Short mmCIF file of C-alpha atoms and ligand atoms in Angstrom, two decimals:
data_model
loop_
_atom_site.label_atom_id
_atom_site.label_comp_id
_atom_site.label_asym_id
_atom_site.label_seq_id
_atom_site.Cartn_x
_atom_site.Cartn_y
_atom_site.Cartn_z
CA MET A 1 -11.37 -3.71 -33.80
CA GLY A 2 -12.69 -0.42 -32.51
CA PHE A 3 -15.76 1.77 -32.87
CA PRO A 4 -16.01 3.29 -36.38
CA PRO A 5 -15.46 7.08 -36.59
CA ASN A 6 -19.17 7.80 -37.14
CA VAL A 7 -20.16 5.94 -33.89
CA VAL A 8 -17.49 7.77 -31.85
CA GLU A 9 -18.58 11.10 -33.31
CA LYS A 10 -22.23 10.63 -32.50
CA ALA A 11 -21.46 9.31 -28.96
CA LEU A 12 -19.20 12.29 -28.17
CA LEU A 13 -21.81 14.69 -29.54
CA ASP A 14 -24.59 13.09 -27.47
CA CYS A 15 -22.64 13.13 -24.20
CA GLY A 16 -21.39 16.67 -24.86
CA ARG A 17 -17.90 15.39 -24.02
CA TYR A 18 -18.91 14.79 -20.41
CA CYS A 19 -18.18 11.48 -18.78
CA CYS A 20 -21.35 9.44 -18.71
CA ASN A 21 -20.51 8.05 -15.31
CA CYS A 22 -19.16 10.86 -13.07
CA HIS A 23 -20.41 13.71 -15.34
CA LYS A 24 -17.14 15.58 -15.33
CA PHE A 25 -16.45 17.72 -18.45
CA CYS A 26 -13.51 16.05 -20.24
CA SER A 27 -12.83 18.04 -23.43
CA PHE A 28 -10.42 15.70 -25.31
CA LYS A 29 -9.60 13.56 -22.17
CA ILE A 30 -12.42 11.21 -23.00
CA GLU A 31 -12.52 7.54 -24.17
CA THR A 32 -15.14 5.32 -25.67
CA HIS A 33 -15.67 2.07 -23.84
CA HIS A 34 -17.31 -1.15 -24.94
CA ILE A 35 -20.15 -1.78 -22.44
CA VAL A 36 -20.00 -5.51 -23.34
CA SER A 37 -16.36 -6.23 -24.12
CA PRO A 38 -15.43 -7.70 -27.52
CA ALA A 39 -14.10 -10.80 -25.77
CA ASP A 40 -17.62 -11.42 -24.44
CA GLY A 41 -19.19 -10.88 -27.82
CA GLY A 42 -19.78 -7.14 -27.63
CA ASP A 43 -19.90 -5.30 -31.02
CA ASP A 44 -18.73 -1.89 -32.23
CA SER A 45 -22.26 -0.47 -32.35
CA TYR A 46 -23.49 2.89 -31.01
CA ASP A 47 -25.67 0.97 -28.46
CA ASN A 48 -22.61 -0.78 -27.01
CA CYS A 49 -20.53 2.40 -26.66
CA ILE A 50 -20.24 4.66 -23.63
CA PRO A 51 -17.94 7.68 -23.39
CA LEU A 52 -16.04 7.85 -20.08
CA CYS A 53 -13.34 9.91 -18.51
CA PHE A 54 -9.90 8.36 -17.99
CA ASP A 55 -10.57 7.78 -14.28
CA CYS A 56 -13.96 6.07 -14.77
CA HIS A 57 -12.66 4.10 -17.74
CA ALA A 58 -9.83 2.70 -15.59
CA ASP A 59 -12.33 1.90 -12.78
CA VAL A 60 -14.68 0.09 -15.09
CA ARG A 61 -11.88 -1.91 -16.67
CA ALA A 62 -10.01 -2.66 -13.45
CA TYR A 63 -12.80 -4.82 -12.10
CA ASP A 64 -11.63 -8.42 -12.13
CA PRO A 65 -14.37 -11.03 -11.94
CA LYS A 66 -11.81 -13.59 -10.76
CA HIS A 67 -10.81 -11.37 -7.77
CA PRO A 68 -13.92 -9.33 -7.09
CA ILE A 69 -13.47 -6.26 -4.90
CA GLY A 70 -16.50 -4.08 -4.58
CA ARG A 71 -19.22 -4.28 -7.17
CA SER A 72 -18.80 -4.32 -10.86
CA TYR A 73 -20.69 -2.12 -13.32
CA LYS A 74 -23.31 -4.26 -14.99
CA PRO A 75 -23.84 -3.56 -18.77
CA SER A 76 -27.50 -2.70 -18.09
CA GLU A 77 -26.40 -0.17 -15.41
CA LEU A 78 -23.90 1.50 -17.68
CA LYS A 79 -26.39 1.77 -20.46
CA GLU A 80 -28.98 3.25 -18.14
CA ARG A 81 -26.56 5.86 -16.80
CA ARG A 82 -25.49 6.70 -20.34
CA ASP A 83 -28.95 7.09 -21.66
CA ARG A 84 -30.05 9.26 -18.73
CA TRP A 85 -27.06 11.43 -19.32
CA TYR A 86 -27.66 11.65 -23.14
CA GLU A 87 -31.15 12.75 -22.32
CA LYS A 88 -29.95 15.48 -19.97
CA VAL A 89 -27.48 16.85 -22.54
CA LYS A 90 -30.25 16.83 -25.18
CA ASN A 91 -32.60 18.73 -22.88
CA GLY A 92 -29.89 21.10 -21.65
CA HIS A 93 -31.16 24.12 -23.51
CA ALA A 94 -34.72 23.54 -22.53
CA LEU A 95 -33.63 23.29 -18.90
CA THR A 96 -31.94 26.63 -18.70
CA THR A 97 -35.13 28.45 -19.59
CA ASN A 98 -37.61 26.42 -17.52
CA PRO A 99 -38.15 28.28 -14.25
CA GLU A 100 -39.18 25.17 -12.31
CA TYR A 101 -35.98 23.30 -13.23
CA ILE A 102 -33.87 26.31 -12.37
CA GLU A 103 -35.56 26.47 -9.00
CA ILE A 104 -34.67 22.85 -8.30
CA ASP A 105 -31.08 23.38 -9.26
CA ARG A 106 -30.97 26.65 -7.20
CA LYS A 107 -32.00 24.78 -4.06
CA LEU A 108 -29.47 22.04 -4.69
CA PHE A 109 -26.73 24.59 -5.31
CA LEU A 110 -27.29 26.19 -1.85
CA VAL A 111 -27.39 22.69 -0.17
CA VAL A 112 -24.05 21.75 -1.88
CA LYS A 113 -22.51 25.13 -1.00
CA ASP A 114 -23.54 24.78 2.65
CA ALA A 115 -22.15 21.21 2.87
CA LEU A 116 -18.81 22.28 1.37
CA ASN A 117 -18.46 25.15 3.89
CA GLU A 118 -19.09 23.07 7.00
CA LYS A 119 -16.46 23.95 9.61
CA GLY A 120 -15.27 26.68 7.18
CA SER A 121 -13.62 23.94 5.03
CA MET A 122 -13.35 25.87 1.80
CA GLU A 123 -11.86 28.97 3.42
CA PHE A 124 -9.48 26.75 5.33
CA LEU A 125 -8.44 25.04 2.05
CA ARG A 126 -7.75 28.37 0.43
CA ARG A 127 -5.53 29.63 3.26
CA HIS A 128 -3.77 26.59 4.72
CA ASP A 129 -0.34 25.68 3.88
CA PHE A 130 -0.07 21.89 4.16
CA HIS A 131 3.59 22.16 5.29
CA GLY A 132 2.06 22.64 8.71
CA ALA A 133 -0.24 20.45 10.85
CA PHE A 134 -4.02 20.84 10.58
CA LYS A 135 -7.14 19.74 12.37
CA LEU A 136 -8.86 16.94 10.42
CA GLU A 137 -12.26 18.40 11.35
CA ARG A 138 -11.51 21.35 9.14
CA LEU A 139 -11.97 19.11 6.17
CA GLU A 140 -15.45 18.05 7.30
CA GLY A 141 -17.06 20.03 4.52
CA LEU A 142 -15.26 17.84 1.90
CA TYR A 143 -16.53 14.64 3.54
CA ALA A 144 -20.02 16.11 3.78
CA PHE A 145 -19.95 16.97 0.05
CA GLY A 146 -18.63 13.53 -0.75
CA SER A 147 -21.42 11.67 0.97
CA LEU A 148 -23.98 14.12 -0.54
CA SER A 149 -22.55 13.52 -4.05
CA GLU A 150 -23.22 9.74 -3.80
CA LYS A 151 -26.98 10.39 -3.67
CA SER A 152 -28.94 10.72 -6.88
CA GLU A 153 -30.78 13.75 -5.55
CA CYS A 154 -27.46 15.56 -5.73
CA GLU A 155 -27.55 15.60 -9.50
CA PHE A 156 -27.97 18.98 -11.12
CA LEU A 157 -30.61 18.96 -13.90
CA ASP A 158 -28.42 21.44 -15.83
CA ALA A 159 -25.64 19.60 -17.66
CA ASP A 160 -23.02 22.26 -17.22
CA MET A 161 -23.68 22.51 -13.45
CA GLU A 162 -23.63 18.78 -13.11
CA GLY A 163 -20.37 18.65 -15.08
CA LEU A 164 -18.74 21.08 -12.65
CA ARG A 165 -20.07 19.25 -9.64
CA GLY A 166 -18.58 16.00 -11.09
CA ARG A 167 -15.20 17.69 -11.61
CA LEU A 168 -15.26 19.12 -8.02
CA TYR A 169 -16.12 15.67 -6.68
CA ASN A 170 -13.13 14.15 -8.51
CA ASP A 171 -10.71 16.83 -7.33
CA ILE A 172 -11.91 16.36 -3.80
CA LEU A 173 -11.52 12.59 -3.91
CA LYS A 174 -7.92 12.97 -5.16
CA PHE A 175 -7.06 15.39 -2.42
CA LEU A 176 -8.72 13.22 0.39
CA LYS A 177 -6.91 10.20 -0.93
CA ALA A 178 -3.54 11.96 -0.62
CA VAL A 179 -4.50 13.18 2.89
CA GLY A 180 -5.46 9.63 3.88
CA GLU A 181 -2.28 8.16 2.48
CA HIS A 182 0.29 10.54 3.74
CA THR A 183 -0.89 12.31 6.93
CA PHE A 184 -1.14 10.95 10.48
CA PRO A 185 -2.12 12.31 13.86
CA VAL A 186 0.58 14.24 15.75
CA ASP A 187 1.85 12.31 18.74
CA ASN A 188 -0.12 13.13 21.92
CA LYS A 189 -2.48 15.35 19.97
CA PRO A 190 -4.89 13.05 18.18
CA ASP A 191 -7.10 15.85 16.93
CA LEU A 192 -4.09 17.45 15.17
CA TRP A 193 -2.95 15.79 11.98
CA ASN A 194 0.12 16.65 10.08
CA ARG A 195 2.68 16.29 8.23
CA ILE A 196 4.20 13.14 7.08
CA TYR A 197 6.89 12.12 9.61
CA ASP A 198 7.10 14.72 12.20
CA ASP A 199 10.82 14.81 12.80
CA PRO A 200 12.76 12.83 10.15
CA GLU A 201 16.11 13.43 11.76
CA ASP A 202 15.22 11.94 15.09
CA ASP A 203 13.53 9.10 13.43
CA ASP A 204 16.48 8.35 11.24
CA ARG A 205 18.90 8.65 14.12
CA PHE A 206 16.94 6.03 15.89
CA ILE A 207 17.07 3.69 12.91
CA ALA A 208 20.79 4.49 12.32
CA LYS A 209 21.66 3.24 15.77
CA TYR A 210 20.37 -0.19 14.78
CA GLU A 211 21.54 -0.17 11.28
CA LYS A 212 24.98 1.12 12.23
CA LEU A 213 25.10 3.71 9.38
CA SER A 214 28.10 5.82 8.83
CA GLU A 215 27.61 9.61 9.12
CA GLU A 216 27.58 9.92 5.28
CA GLU A 217 25.05 7.16 4.87
CA PHE A 218 22.90 8.69 7.53
CA ASP A 219 23.01 12.14 5.96
CA ALA A 220 22.12 10.74 2.58
CA LYS A 221 19.17 8.86 4.10
CA ALA A 222 17.95 11.97 6.04
CA GLU A 223 18.23 14.04 2.89
CA LYS A 224 16.15 11.54 0.89
CA LYS A 225 13.50 11.63 3.55
CA ARG A 226 13.41 15.39 3.66
CA GLU A 227 12.98 15.37 -0.13
CA PHE A 228 10.12 12.96 0.15
CA ILE A 229 8.33 14.93 2.85
CA SER A 230 8.65 18.12 0.88
CA LYS A 231 7.37 16.42 -2.24
CA VAL A 232 4.28 15.14 -0.46
CA ARG A 233 3.63 18.51 1.17
CA ASN A 234 3.83 20.22 -2.21
CA GLU A 235 1.47 17.59 -3.67
CA LEU A 236 -1.08 18.27 -0.88
CA ASN A 237 -0.79 22.00 -1.52
CA GLU A 238 -1.29 21.51 -5.31
CA LEU A 239 -4.27 19.18 -4.83
CA SER A 240 -5.90 21.53 -2.37
CA THR A 241 -5.39 24.46 -4.66
CA GLN A 242 -6.99 22.47 -7.45
CA VAL A 243 -10.02 21.82 -5.30
CA TRP A 244 -10.26 25.50 -4.41
CA ASN A 245 -10.04 26.57 -8.06
CA THR A 246 -12.73 24.17 -9.19
CA TYR A 247 -14.92 25.27 -6.24
CA ASP A 248 -14.46 28.88 -7.19
CA GLU A 249 -15.49 28.07 -10.74
CA PHE A 250 -18.49 26.14 -9.53
CA ILE A 251 -19.66 29.09 -7.32
CA ARG A 252 -19.11 31.71 -10.03
CA PHE A 253 -20.79 29.66 -12.72
CA GLY A 254 -23.68 28.79 -10.44
CA ARG A 255 -24.28 32.38 -9.49
CA ARG A 256 -24.42 33.42 -13.11
CA LYS A 257 -26.53 30.50 -14.37
CA LEU A 258 -28.91 30.18 -11.46
CA VAL A 259 -28.93 33.77 -10.32
CA VAL A 260 -28.32 33.00 -6.66
ZN1 LIG B 301 -15.77 9.91 -15.14
#
């Protein structure tokens, strides 16, 4: 069983095709989720339906009560988040003309922009090629924005602004996750991070001595490693470009909408 088409249509209309959890604009990449799952007696009603982006949907579903890690989304919490968001989308047009609301968003816009630009993070992201080492502190703006985004005061009243903020938050999380997974401090220079394995050849030669690899086997292994490193560096560049592009859109849109 699934939600009937009229329920899906109304839910998508009411959320404006934004994820009700992270508020990112999803277009067609959106799914409807049962707040109380059918296995627990949840029905296919409008009240039991919440539109979510793919990432949030996976998060909500991934929680396993038998092996709890973190805290699950309670049905009441999901409903509350959804209803607040529906309300915001409904009032969207009223908001854009109410000077008091615009003023609140304008202030928040400047706070968010300042946080992102701590230590020149955004400029750094635009120019840096992640094939080279970098100082972790240059990413401080991203971390500052991340902790700001977790507070409810950091929610724009305007639905479009909030949607862009949500998208930027997602892009930044993806980038920081890749940085955390793949980069390590450079030997003897703990403030400088890099790069995956600094010198794959030396590293492999060391291993080869113990594994007694033939020259061909060693070459094949080194080549594989070079490919991996280059793949990861390209991935970091792509993710950082994505962050910059969304940031650029956020700034341009904010300036037009809030006249800052
Ligand atoms: Zn989401």
